[in-house]
mmCIF file of C-alpha atoms and ligand atoms in Angstrom:
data_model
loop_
_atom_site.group_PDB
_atom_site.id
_atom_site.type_symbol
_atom_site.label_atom_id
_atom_site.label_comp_id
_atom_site.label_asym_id
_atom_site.label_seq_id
_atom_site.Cartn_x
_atom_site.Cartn_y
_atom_site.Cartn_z
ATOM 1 C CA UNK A 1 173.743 144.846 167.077
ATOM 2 C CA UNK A 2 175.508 147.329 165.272
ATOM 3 C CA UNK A 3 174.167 150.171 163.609
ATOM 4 C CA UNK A 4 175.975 152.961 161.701
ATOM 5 C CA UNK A 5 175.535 156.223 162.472
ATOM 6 C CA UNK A 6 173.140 157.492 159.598
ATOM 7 C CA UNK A 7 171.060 155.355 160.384
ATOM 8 C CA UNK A 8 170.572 156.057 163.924
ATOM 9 C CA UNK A 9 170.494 159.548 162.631
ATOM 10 C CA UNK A 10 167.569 159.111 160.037
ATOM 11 C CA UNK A 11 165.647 156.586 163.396
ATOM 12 C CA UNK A 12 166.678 159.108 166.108
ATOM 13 C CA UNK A 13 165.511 162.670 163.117
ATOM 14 C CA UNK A 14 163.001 160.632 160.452
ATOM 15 C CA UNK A 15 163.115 162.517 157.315
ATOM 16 C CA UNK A 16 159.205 163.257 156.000
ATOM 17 C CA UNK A 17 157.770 161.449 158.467
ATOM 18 C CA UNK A 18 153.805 161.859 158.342
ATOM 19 C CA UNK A 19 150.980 161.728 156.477
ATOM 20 C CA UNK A 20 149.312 163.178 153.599
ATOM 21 C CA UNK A 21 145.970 164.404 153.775
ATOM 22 C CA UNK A 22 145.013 164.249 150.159
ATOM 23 C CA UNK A 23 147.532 162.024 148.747
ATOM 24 C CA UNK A 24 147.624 160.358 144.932
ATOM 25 C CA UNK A 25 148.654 157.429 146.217
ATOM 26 C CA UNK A 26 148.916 154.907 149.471
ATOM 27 C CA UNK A 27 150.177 151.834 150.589
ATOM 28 C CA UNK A 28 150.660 150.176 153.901
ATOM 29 C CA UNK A 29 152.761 146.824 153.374
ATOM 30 C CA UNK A 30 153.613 144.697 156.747
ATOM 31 C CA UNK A 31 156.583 142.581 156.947
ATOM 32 C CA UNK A 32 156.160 138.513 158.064
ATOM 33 C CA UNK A 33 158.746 138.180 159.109
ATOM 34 C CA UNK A 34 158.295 140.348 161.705
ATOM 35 C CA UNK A 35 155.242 141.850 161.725
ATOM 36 C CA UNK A 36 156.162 145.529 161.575
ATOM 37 C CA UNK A 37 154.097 148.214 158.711
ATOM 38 C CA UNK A 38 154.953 150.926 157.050
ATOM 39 C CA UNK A 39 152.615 153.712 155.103
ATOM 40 C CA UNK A 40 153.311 154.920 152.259
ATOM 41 C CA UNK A 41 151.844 158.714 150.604
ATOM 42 C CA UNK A 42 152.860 159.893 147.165
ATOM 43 C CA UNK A 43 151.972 163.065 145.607
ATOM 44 C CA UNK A 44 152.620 162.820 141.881
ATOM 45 C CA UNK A 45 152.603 165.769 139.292
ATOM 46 C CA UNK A 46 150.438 164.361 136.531
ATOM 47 C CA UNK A 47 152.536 166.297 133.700
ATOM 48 C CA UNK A 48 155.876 165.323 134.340
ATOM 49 C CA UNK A 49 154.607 161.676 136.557
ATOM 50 C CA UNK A 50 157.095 162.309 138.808
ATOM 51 C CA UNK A 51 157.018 162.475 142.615
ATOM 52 C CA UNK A 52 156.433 165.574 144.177
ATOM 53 C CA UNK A 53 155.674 165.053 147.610
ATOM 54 C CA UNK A 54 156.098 161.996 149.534
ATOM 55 C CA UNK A 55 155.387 161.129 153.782
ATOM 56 C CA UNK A 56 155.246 157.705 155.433
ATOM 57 C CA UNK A 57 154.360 156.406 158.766
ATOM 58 C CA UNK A 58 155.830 153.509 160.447
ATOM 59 C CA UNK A 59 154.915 151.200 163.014
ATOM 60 C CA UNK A 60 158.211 149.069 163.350
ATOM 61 C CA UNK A 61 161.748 148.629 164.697
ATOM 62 C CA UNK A 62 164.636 151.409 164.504
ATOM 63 C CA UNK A 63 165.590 150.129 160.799
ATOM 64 C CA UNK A 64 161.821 150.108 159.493
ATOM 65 C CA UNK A 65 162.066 154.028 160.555
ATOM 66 C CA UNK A 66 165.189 154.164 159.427
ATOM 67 C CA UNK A 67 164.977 152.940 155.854
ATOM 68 C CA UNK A 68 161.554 153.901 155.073
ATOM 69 C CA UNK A 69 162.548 157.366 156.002
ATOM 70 C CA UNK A 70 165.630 157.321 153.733
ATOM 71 C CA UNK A 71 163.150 155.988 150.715
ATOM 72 C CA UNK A 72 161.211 159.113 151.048
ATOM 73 C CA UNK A 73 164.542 160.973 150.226
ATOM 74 C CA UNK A 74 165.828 158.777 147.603
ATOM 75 C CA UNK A 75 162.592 158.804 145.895
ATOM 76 C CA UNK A 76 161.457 162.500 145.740
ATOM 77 C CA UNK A 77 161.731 164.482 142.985
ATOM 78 C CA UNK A 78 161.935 161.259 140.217
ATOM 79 C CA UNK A 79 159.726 159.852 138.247
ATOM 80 C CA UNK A 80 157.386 156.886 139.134
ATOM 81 C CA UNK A 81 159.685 154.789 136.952
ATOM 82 C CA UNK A 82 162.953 155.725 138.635
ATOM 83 C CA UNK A 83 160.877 155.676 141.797
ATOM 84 C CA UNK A 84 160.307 151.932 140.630
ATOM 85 C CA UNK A 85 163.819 150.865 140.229
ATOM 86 C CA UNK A 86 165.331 152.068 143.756
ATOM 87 C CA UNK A 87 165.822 148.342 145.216
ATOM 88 C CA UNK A 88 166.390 147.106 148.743
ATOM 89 C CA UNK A 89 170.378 147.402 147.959
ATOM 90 C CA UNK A 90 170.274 151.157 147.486
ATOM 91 C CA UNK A 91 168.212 151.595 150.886
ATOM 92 C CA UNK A 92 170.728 149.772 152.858
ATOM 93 C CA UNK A 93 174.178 151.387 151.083
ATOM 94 C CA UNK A 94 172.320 155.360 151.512
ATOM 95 C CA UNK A 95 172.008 154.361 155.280
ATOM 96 C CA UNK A 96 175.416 152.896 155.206
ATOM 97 C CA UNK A 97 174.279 149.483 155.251
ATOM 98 C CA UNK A 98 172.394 147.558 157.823
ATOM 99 C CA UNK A 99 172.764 144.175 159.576
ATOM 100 C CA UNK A 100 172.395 141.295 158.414
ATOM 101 C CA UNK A 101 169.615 139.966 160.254
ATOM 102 C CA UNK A 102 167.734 143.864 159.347
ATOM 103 C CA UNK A 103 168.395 143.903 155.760
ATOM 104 C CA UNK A 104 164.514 142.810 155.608
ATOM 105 C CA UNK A 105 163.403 146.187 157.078
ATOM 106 C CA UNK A 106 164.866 147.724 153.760
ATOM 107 C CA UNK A 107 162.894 145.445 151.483
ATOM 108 C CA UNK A 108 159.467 146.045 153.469
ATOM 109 C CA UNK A 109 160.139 150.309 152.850
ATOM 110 C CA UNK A 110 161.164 149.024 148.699
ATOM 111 C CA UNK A 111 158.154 147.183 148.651
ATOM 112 C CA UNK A 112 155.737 149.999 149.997
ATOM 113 C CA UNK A 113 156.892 152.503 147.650
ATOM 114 C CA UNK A 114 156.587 149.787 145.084
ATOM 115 C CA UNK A 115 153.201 149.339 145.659
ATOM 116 C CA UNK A 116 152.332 152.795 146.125
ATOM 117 C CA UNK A 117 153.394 153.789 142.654
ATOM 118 C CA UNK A 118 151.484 150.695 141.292
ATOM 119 C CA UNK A 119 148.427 151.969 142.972
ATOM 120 C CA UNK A 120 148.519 155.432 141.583
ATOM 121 C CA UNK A 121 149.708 153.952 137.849
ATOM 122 C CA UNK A 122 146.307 151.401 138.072
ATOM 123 C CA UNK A 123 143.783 154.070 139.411
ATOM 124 C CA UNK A 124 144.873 156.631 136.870
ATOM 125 C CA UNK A 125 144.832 153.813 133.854
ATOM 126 C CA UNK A 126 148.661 154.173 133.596
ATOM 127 C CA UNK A 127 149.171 150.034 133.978
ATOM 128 C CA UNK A 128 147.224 147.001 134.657
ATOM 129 C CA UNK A 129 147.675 145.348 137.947
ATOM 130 C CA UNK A 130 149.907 142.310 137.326
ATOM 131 C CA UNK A 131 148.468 139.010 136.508
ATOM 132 C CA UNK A 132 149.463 136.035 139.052
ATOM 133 C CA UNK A 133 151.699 133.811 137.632
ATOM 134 C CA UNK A 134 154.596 131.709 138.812
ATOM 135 C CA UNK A 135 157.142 134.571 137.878
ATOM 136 C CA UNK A 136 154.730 136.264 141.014
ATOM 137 C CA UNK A 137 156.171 133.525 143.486
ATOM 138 C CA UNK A 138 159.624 134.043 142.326
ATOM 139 C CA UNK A 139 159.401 137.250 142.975
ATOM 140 C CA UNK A 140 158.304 137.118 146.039
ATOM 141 C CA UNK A 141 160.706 134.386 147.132
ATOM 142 C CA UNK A 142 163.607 137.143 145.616
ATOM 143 C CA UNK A 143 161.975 139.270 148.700
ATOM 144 C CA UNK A 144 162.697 136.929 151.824
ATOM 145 C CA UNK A 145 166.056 136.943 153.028
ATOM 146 C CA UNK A 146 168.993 134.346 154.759
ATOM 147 C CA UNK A 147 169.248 136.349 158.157
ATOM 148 C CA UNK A 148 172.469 134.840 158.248
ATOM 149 C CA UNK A 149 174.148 137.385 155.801
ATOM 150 C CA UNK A 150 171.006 138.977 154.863
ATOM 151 C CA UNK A 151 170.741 138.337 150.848
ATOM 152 C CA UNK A 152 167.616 137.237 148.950
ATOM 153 C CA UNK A 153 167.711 133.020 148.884
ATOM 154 C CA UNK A 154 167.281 133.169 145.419
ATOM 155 C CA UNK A 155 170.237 135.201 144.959
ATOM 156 C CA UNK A 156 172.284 132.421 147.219
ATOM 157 C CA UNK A 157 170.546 129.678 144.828
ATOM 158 C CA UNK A 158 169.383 128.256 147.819
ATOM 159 C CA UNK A 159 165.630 127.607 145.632
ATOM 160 C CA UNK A 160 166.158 124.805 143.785
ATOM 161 C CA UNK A 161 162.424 124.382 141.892
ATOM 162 C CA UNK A 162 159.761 126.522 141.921
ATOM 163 C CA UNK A 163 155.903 125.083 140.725
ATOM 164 C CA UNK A 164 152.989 126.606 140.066
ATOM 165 C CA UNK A 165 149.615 124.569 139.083
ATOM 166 C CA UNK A 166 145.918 125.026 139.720
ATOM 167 C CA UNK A 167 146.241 126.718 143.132
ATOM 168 C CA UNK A 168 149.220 124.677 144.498
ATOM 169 C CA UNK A 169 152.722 126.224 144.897
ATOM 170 C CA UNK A 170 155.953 123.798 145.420
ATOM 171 C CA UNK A 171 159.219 124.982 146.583
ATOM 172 C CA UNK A 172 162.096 123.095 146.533
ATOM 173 C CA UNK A 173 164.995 124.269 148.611
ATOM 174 C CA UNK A 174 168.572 123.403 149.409
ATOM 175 C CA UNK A 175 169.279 124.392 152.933
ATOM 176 C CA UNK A 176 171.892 122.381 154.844
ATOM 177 C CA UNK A 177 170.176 120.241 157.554
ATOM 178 C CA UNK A 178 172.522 121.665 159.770
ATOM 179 C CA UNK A 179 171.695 125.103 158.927
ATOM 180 C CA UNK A 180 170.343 126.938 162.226
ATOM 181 C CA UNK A 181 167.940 129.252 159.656
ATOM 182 C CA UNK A 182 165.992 126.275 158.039
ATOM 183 C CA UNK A 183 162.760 126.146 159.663
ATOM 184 C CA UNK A 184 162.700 130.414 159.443
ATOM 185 C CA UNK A 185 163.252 130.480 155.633
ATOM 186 C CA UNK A 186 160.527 127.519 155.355
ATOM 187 C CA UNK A 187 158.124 129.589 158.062
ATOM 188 C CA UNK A 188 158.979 132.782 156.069
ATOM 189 C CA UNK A 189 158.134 131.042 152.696
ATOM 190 C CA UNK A 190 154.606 130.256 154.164
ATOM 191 C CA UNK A 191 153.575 133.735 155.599
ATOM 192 C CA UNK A 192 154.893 135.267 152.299
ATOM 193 C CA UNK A 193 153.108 133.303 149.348
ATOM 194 C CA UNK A 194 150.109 132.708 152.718
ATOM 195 C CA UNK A 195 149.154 136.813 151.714
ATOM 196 C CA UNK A 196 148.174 135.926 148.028
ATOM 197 C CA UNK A 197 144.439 134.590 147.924
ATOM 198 C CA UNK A 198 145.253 132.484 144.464
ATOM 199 C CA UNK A 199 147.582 130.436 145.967
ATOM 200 C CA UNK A 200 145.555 127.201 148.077
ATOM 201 C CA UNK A 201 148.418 125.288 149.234
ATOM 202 C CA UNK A 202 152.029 125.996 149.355
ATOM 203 C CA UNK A 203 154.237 122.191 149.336
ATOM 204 C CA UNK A 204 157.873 122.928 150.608
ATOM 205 C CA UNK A 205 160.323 120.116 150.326
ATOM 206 C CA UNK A 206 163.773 121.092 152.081
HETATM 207 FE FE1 FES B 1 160.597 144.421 161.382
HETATM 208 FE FE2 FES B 1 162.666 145.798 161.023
HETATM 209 S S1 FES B 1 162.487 144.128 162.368
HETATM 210 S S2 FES B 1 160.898 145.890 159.859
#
């Protein structure tokens, strides 16, 4: 596998690597895919809501270091909204891009941060924690990725239907039979909506 060099740089020298001993904020999100976590600790000025400080700590492959280190770099300094809209995309293009098969890594250190700055917004009454809906399971589904060229399947359209009643999610995909990822993006599907306690059984047709 190929890697550029920045990004054996930021695996080999992790920027703010560490922890925060009074921090405004935390999240640790782990990846199904793989089963790699990363930490994540904001300090946020209150005045100006933007990030001041900002460590994590990673228990994963080269790219998990890699990209959650590079996060830390895009994301100090700007405000929990900017913070907010640095995507998956931007992780993997400041590294120089990743492969394929790693682009996940890159959503996992997104997601952390994510969740970090919606922990600090809901404990200091800045937001409400999201409601569950079916727009929750879309999102979530935009989060797994084809390992083949490592883009979200709902980007590729490969999600044909997506249901949502009384505790039951359906997803219908269209996956070649052929296609050597099928089972994976099914398997995936399961450990990803598996995390949220609303849903009670997830029907796949493929
Ligand atoms: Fe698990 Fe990279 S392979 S985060």
């Amino acid at each position: 596998m190929e890697y550029s060099q920045k990004v054996l740089d930021y695996f080999m020298n992790p920027r703010n690597m560490g922890k925060i001993d009074d921090p405004d904020a935390v999240a640790t999100e782990g990846s199904p895919a793989c089963g790699d976590q990363v930490t994540i600790y904001l300090k946020v000025n209150p005045e100006s809501q933007t990030i001041e400080d900002i460590k994590f700590q990673s228990y994963g492959c080269a790219s998990n270091i890699a990209t959650a280190s590079i996060i830390t770099e895009l994301a100090k300094g700007k405000t929990l909204e900017e913070g907010k809209k640095i995507d998956w995309e931007d992780a993997a293009s400041a590294l120089d891009g990743l492969p394929p098969i790693k682009m996940h890594c890159s959503v996992l250190a997104v997601d952390t941060l994510r969740s970090a700055i919606t922990n600090y917004e809901v404990t200091h009454k800045l937001a409400e924690r999201p409601e569950f809906s079916k727009e929750t399971i879309v999102e979530e589904l935009g989060r797994i990725l084809y390992p083949k060229v490592g883009k979200s399947i709902i980007d590729l359209k490969m999600v044909k239907y997506v249901g949502w009643h009384d505790g039951v999610a359906t997803v219908d995909l269209d996956v070649p039979k052929f296609d050597e990822y099928r089972d994976n993006i099914a398997e995936e599907i399961r450990e990803h909506l598996g995390r949220y306690p609303e849903i009670k059984e997830i029907n796949i047709t493929i």
